[in-house]
Amino acid sequence: MAAAQGRLSDGAGGMDEAKDTEEGAEHVSSTAPPAFRAAVDALRAARLRPQVEVEPTRPPQRLAPFSYALEAAVVDGDEDLADGRLVLLHDPAGHDAWRGTFRLVTLVRAELEPEMATDPLLPDVCWSWLTGALTARGLAFGEPSGTVTRASSHYFGGLSERPSASQIEIRASWTPREGLGEVPDTAAHLASWCDLLAQVAGLPPAGPGDASVVTLPQRRGPQSR
């Protein structure tokens, strides 16, 4: 599975600490607070659309007292159309910037058709996909922040035969509102995040109720896994 790399939207380099799945990635300490263990159990039990492959990965260690991470890829056959990483952070003492005890942090990326990358409205549209994916499932959240970045690569000399490539990256974080037992509905937040991944990958809407959702066209020549 392709692993998303980059810096977290909160300004910490936590994504760079978590590269590939390692032994112990699924382990949650028995000393972790019950609310955090319940939130992680809900992530593990979530039922997701089949095109999105999700697996645990080593979480960042310095962003919060407790953390858990997943990486995902939107898969079509043997090709990855988009990939990303979702990190659940928990600080039982609370965090002023989060305005809560939990925080979700993500990086999502996909390649684009070059003409799509020049659309001046693309960053605003991509950000609306994130917030729209959450509100579409009726999720309460606060303090959203993040960046949408477009990058283009052009090849010269010995690499001149390669076609130009464009990529979109969404780095974001938000505070999931806590429910019963002071535990957020992390399974629903994960499902919303997978909706975002699928949308960026250009997949059709998951259900008839989502027919109004506009997705990116599937990019040309998805990269091999």
Short mmCIF file of C-alpha atoms in Angstrom, two decimals:
data_model
loop_
_atom_site.label_atom_id
_atom_site.label_comp_id
_atom_site.label_asym_id
_atom_site.label_seq_id
_atom_site.Cartn_x
_atom_site.Cartn_y
_atom_site.Cartn_z
CA MET A 1 0.00 0.00 0.00
CA ALA A 2 1.27 3.45 -0.84
CA ALA A 3 2.05 5.43 2.30
CA ALA A 4 1.34 9.14 2.41
CA GLN A 5 4.22 11.26 3.60
CA GLY A 6 4.34 14.88 4.74
CA ARG A 7 3.85 17.19 7.66
CA LEU A 8 0.72 17.35 9.73
CA SER A 9 -1.47 20.40 9.29
CA ASP A 10 -0.91 21.33 12.94
CA GLY A 11 2.70 22.14 12.07
CA ALA A 12 4.36 19.04 13.53
CA GLY A 13 6.37 16.59 11.50
CA GLY A 14 4.47 13.60 12.77
CA MET A 15 3.67 12.08 9.39
CA ASP A 16 7.37 11.69 8.67
CA GLU A 17 7.72 9.50 11.74
CA ALA A 18 5.27 6.92 10.44
CA LYS A 19 6.48 5.32 7.23
CA ASP A 20 5.41 1.70 6.84
CA THR A 21 3.35 -0.69 8.90
CA GLU A 22 5.54 -2.13 11.66
CA GLU A 23 5.10 -4.81 14.26
CA GLY A 24 3.13 -3.34 17.13
CA ALA A 25 1.23 -0.80 15.03
CA GLU A 26 -2.07 -2.33 16.14
CA HIS A 27 -1.10 -2.46 19.80
CA VAL A 28 -2.80 -0.10 22.20
CA SER A 29 -1.40 -0.06 25.72
CA SER A 30 -3.62 -1.46 28.44
CA THR A 31 -2.75 1.69 30.42
CA ALA A 32 -4.41 3.91 27.80
CA PRO A 33 -7.59 5.65 28.99
CA PRO A 34 -10.83 3.73 28.36
CA ALA A 35 -12.12 6.52 26.10
CA PHE A 36 -9.08 6.21 23.83
CA ARG A 37 -9.29 2.42 23.73
CA ALA A 38 -12.98 2.64 22.82
CA ALA A 39 -12.23 5.15 20.06
CA VAL A 40 -9.55 2.86 18.61
CA ASP A 41 -11.81 -0.20 18.84
CA ALA A 42 -14.42 1.69 16.83
CA LEU A 43 -11.84 2.47 14.13
CA ARG A 44 -10.88 -1.19 13.90
CA ALA A 45 -14.51 -2.32 13.64
CA ALA A 46 -15.61 0.22 11.01
CA ARG A 47 -17.14 -1.15 7.81
CA LEU A 48 -15.88 0.72 4.76
CA ARG A 49 -16.45 0.73 1.02
CA PRO A 50 -14.49 -2.12 -0.62
CA GLN A 51 -12.38 0.07 -2.91
CA VAL A 52 -10.60 1.58 0.10
CA GLU A 53 -7.94 -0.63 1.70
CA VAL A 54 -7.11 0.41 5.27
CA GLU A 55 -4.45 -0.92 7.60
CA PRO A 56 -2.81 0.25 10.85
CA THR A 57 0.57 1.90 10.75
CA ARG A 58 3.05 3.22 13.29
CA PRO A 59 1.61 6.42 14.79
CA PRO A 60 3.54 9.62 15.54
CA GLN A 61 4.94 9.59 19.06
CA ARG A 62 5.32 13.23 20.06
CA LEU A 63 2.06 14.92 19.14
CA ALA A 64 -0.08 13.68 22.02
CA PRO A 65 0.14 11.31 24.98
CA PHE A 66 -1.87 8.70 23.03
CA SER A 67 -2.09 8.17 19.28
CA TYR A 68 -3.24 5.64 16.71
CA ALA A 69 -2.74 5.76 12.95
CA LEU A 70 -4.19 4.22 9.81
CA GLU A 71 -3.07 4.43 6.21
CA ALA A 72 -5.34 3.79 3.25
CA ALA A 73 -5.30 3.47 -0.51
CA VAL A 74 -8.13 3.67 -3.01
CA VAL A 75 -7.54 0.61 -5.16
CA ASP A 76 -8.64 -0.26 -8.68
CA GLY A 77 -7.25 -3.70 -9.51
CA ASP A 78 -3.53 -3.44 -8.89
CA GLU A 79 -3.46 0.34 -9.10
CA ASP A 80 -3.63 2.97 -6.35
CA LEU A 81 -5.77 5.96 -7.34
CA ALA A 82 -5.24 7.91 -4.10
CA ASP A 83 -3.69 7.33 -0.70
CA GLY A 84 -3.66 8.89 2.72
CA ARG A 85 -3.05 8.65 6.42
CA LEU A 86 -5.40 9.31 9.33
CA VAL A 87 -4.10 9.82 12.87
CA LEU A 88 -6.19 9.83 16.03
CA LEU A 89 -4.66 11.89 18.86
CA HIS A 90 -5.82 11.93 22.48
CA ASP A 91 -4.81 14.11 25.39
CA PRO A 92 -6.94 13.35 28.48
CA ALA A 93 -6.02 16.74 29.95
CA GLY A 94 -7.43 18.53 26.94
CA HIS A 95 -5.68 20.77 24.44
CA ASP A 96 -6.36 24.49 24.07
CA ALA A 97 -5.91 24.50 20.29
CA TRP A 98 -8.14 21.46 19.84
CA ARG A 99 -10.83 22.60 22.28
CA GLY A 100 -11.27 18.98 23.20
CA THR A 101 -9.39 15.85 24.18
CA PHE A 102 -9.36 14.18 20.74
CA ARG A 103 -8.02 15.35 17.40
CA LEU A 104 -8.03 13.76 13.94
CA VAL A 105 -5.20 14.64 11.57
CA THR A 106 -4.90 13.60 7.95
CA LEU A 107 -2.96 13.76 4.74
CA VAL A 108 -4.69 12.79 1.47
CA ARG A 109 -3.09 12.87 -1.96
CA ALA A 110 -3.87 11.91 -5.54
CA GLU A 111 -2.59 12.64 -9.02
CA LEU A 112 -4.59 14.86 -11.35
CA GLU A 113 -5.09 15.45 -15.02
CA PRO A 114 -2.80 18.43 -15.79
CA GLU A 115 -5.72 20.58 -16.93
CA MET A 116 -7.51 20.00 -13.62
CA ALA A 117 -4.50 21.27 -11.68
CA THR A 118 -4.84 24.71 -13.30
CA ASP A 119 -8.42 25.24 -12.11
CA PRO A 120 -8.25 28.21 -9.71
CA LEU A 121 -11.24 26.89 -7.74
CA LEU A 122 -9.70 23.45 -7.12
CA PRO A 123 -8.28 24.17 -3.62
CA ASP A 124 -11.61 25.57 -2.40
CA VAL A 125 -13.47 22.62 -3.88
CA CYS A 126 -11.13 20.09 -2.27
CA TRP A 127 -11.49 21.73 1.14
CA SER A 128 -15.26 21.68 0.76
CA TRP A 129 -15.05 17.94 0.08
CA LEU A 130 -13.49 17.41 3.50
CA THR A 131 -16.05 19.42 5.44
CA GLY A 132 -18.85 18.13 3.23
CA ALA A 133 -17.89 14.50 3.86
CA LEU A 134 -18.20 15.11 7.60
CA THR A 135 -21.46 17.03 7.49
CA ALA A 136 -23.01 14.54 5.03
CA ARG A 137 -22.85 11.93 7.78
CA GLY A 138 -24.22 14.32 10.39
CA LEU A 139 -20.96 14.50 12.32
CA ALA A 140 -20.26 17.30 14.78
CA PHE A 141 -16.73 18.68 14.64
CA GLY A 142 -14.85 21.83 15.49
CA GLU A 143 -11.64 23.79 14.92
CA PRO A 144 -10.99 22.55 11.37
CA SER A 145 -7.71 23.69 9.85
CA GLY A 146 -5.56 22.66 6.95
CA THR A 147 -4.01 23.31 3.56
CA VAL A 148 -4.67 22.22 -0.01
CA THR A 149 -1.55 22.07 -2.16
CA ARG A 150 -1.17 21.62 -5.90
CA ALA A 151 2.15 20.51 -7.36
CA SER A 152 3.26 19.92 -10.94
CA SER A 153 6.31 18.05 -12.20
CA HIS A 154 7.85 18.58 -15.64
CA TYR A 155 10.65 16.34 -16.89
CA PHE A 156 13.71 17.29 -18.95
CA GLY A 157 16.86 15.74 -20.40
CA GLY A 158 17.04 12.02 -19.82
CA LEU A 159 13.56 12.11 -18.27
CA SER A 160 11.95 14.16 -21.02
CA GLU A 161 9.89 11.21 -22.30
CA ARG A 162 7.88 11.16 -19.09
CA PRO A 163 4.57 13.02 -19.26
CA SER A 164 4.05 15.97 -16.94
CA ALA A 165 2.38 15.03 -13.66
CA SER A 166 0.20 16.99 -11.26
CA GLN A 167 -0.75 16.11 -7.69
CA ILE A 168 -3.20 17.40 -5.10
CA GLU A 169 -2.55 17.12 -1.37
CA ILE A 170 -4.99 17.85 1.43
CA ARG A 171 -3.52 18.22 4.91
CA ALA A 172 -6.10 18.83 7.59
CA SER A 173 -7.09 18.35 11.21
CA TRP A 174 -10.32 18.70 13.15
CA THR A 175 -11.75 18.00 16.59
CA PRO A 176 -14.42 15.28 16.63
CA ARG A 177 -17.11 16.12 19.17
CA GLU A 178 -17.36 13.61 21.98
CA GLY A 179 -20.49 11.55 22.55
CA LEU A 180 -21.46 8.92 25.09
CA GLY A 181 -18.67 8.14 27.52
CA GLU A 182 -16.75 11.16 26.19
CA VAL A 183 -15.85 9.10 23.09
CA PRO A 184 -16.24 10.53 19.57
CA ASP A 185 -17.83 8.43 16.83
CA THR A 186 -14.50 7.58 15.25
CA ALA A 187 -15.99 4.90 12.99
CA ALA A 188 -18.21 7.49 11.30
CA HIS A 189 -15.30 9.93 11.02
CA LEU A 190 -13.23 7.20 9.38
CA ALA A 191 -16.06 6.45 6.95
CA SER A 192 -16.27 10.16 6.08
CA TRP A 193 -12.52 10.27 5.53
CA CYS A 194 -12.79 7.29 3.19
CA ASP A 195 -15.55 9.16 1.34
CA LEU A 196 -13.06 12.00 0.86
CA LEU A 197 -10.37 9.60 -0.39
CA ALA A 198 -12.79 8.06 -2.88
CA GLN A 199 -13.91 11.49 -4.06
CA VAL A 200 -10.34 12.66 -4.64
CA ALA A 201 -9.64 9.40 -6.48
CA GLY A 202 -12.53 10.07 -8.85
CA LEU A 203 -14.72 7.15 -7.80
CA PRO A 204 -18.48 7.43 -8.30
CA PRO A 205 -20.62 8.21 -5.24
CA ALA A 206 -21.07 5.32 -2.80
CA GLY A 207 -24.86 5.40 -2.76
CA PRO A 208 -27.91 6.86 -4.52
CA GLY A 209 -28.19 9.56 -1.88
CA ASP A 210 -24.79 10.91 -2.91
CA ALA A 211 -25.62 11.45 -6.60
CA SER A 212 -25.10 15.21 -6.31
CA VAL A 213 -21.48 14.83 -5.21
CA VAL A 214 -18.95 15.94 -7.82
CA THR A 215 -15.69 14.00 -7.93
CA LEU A 216 -12.41 14.53 -9.71
CA PRO A 217 -12.12 12.64 -13.00
CA GLN A 218 -10.07 9.49 -12.53
CA ARG A 219 -6.50 10.44 -13.22
CA ARG A 220 -4.69 9.10 -16.28
CA GLY A 221 -2.31 6.21 -15.74
CA PRO A 222 -2.70 5.38 -12.01
CA GLN A 223 0.58 4.48 -10.38
CA SER A 224 1.42 0.83 -9.77
CA ARG A 225 1.32 -0.34 -6.19
#
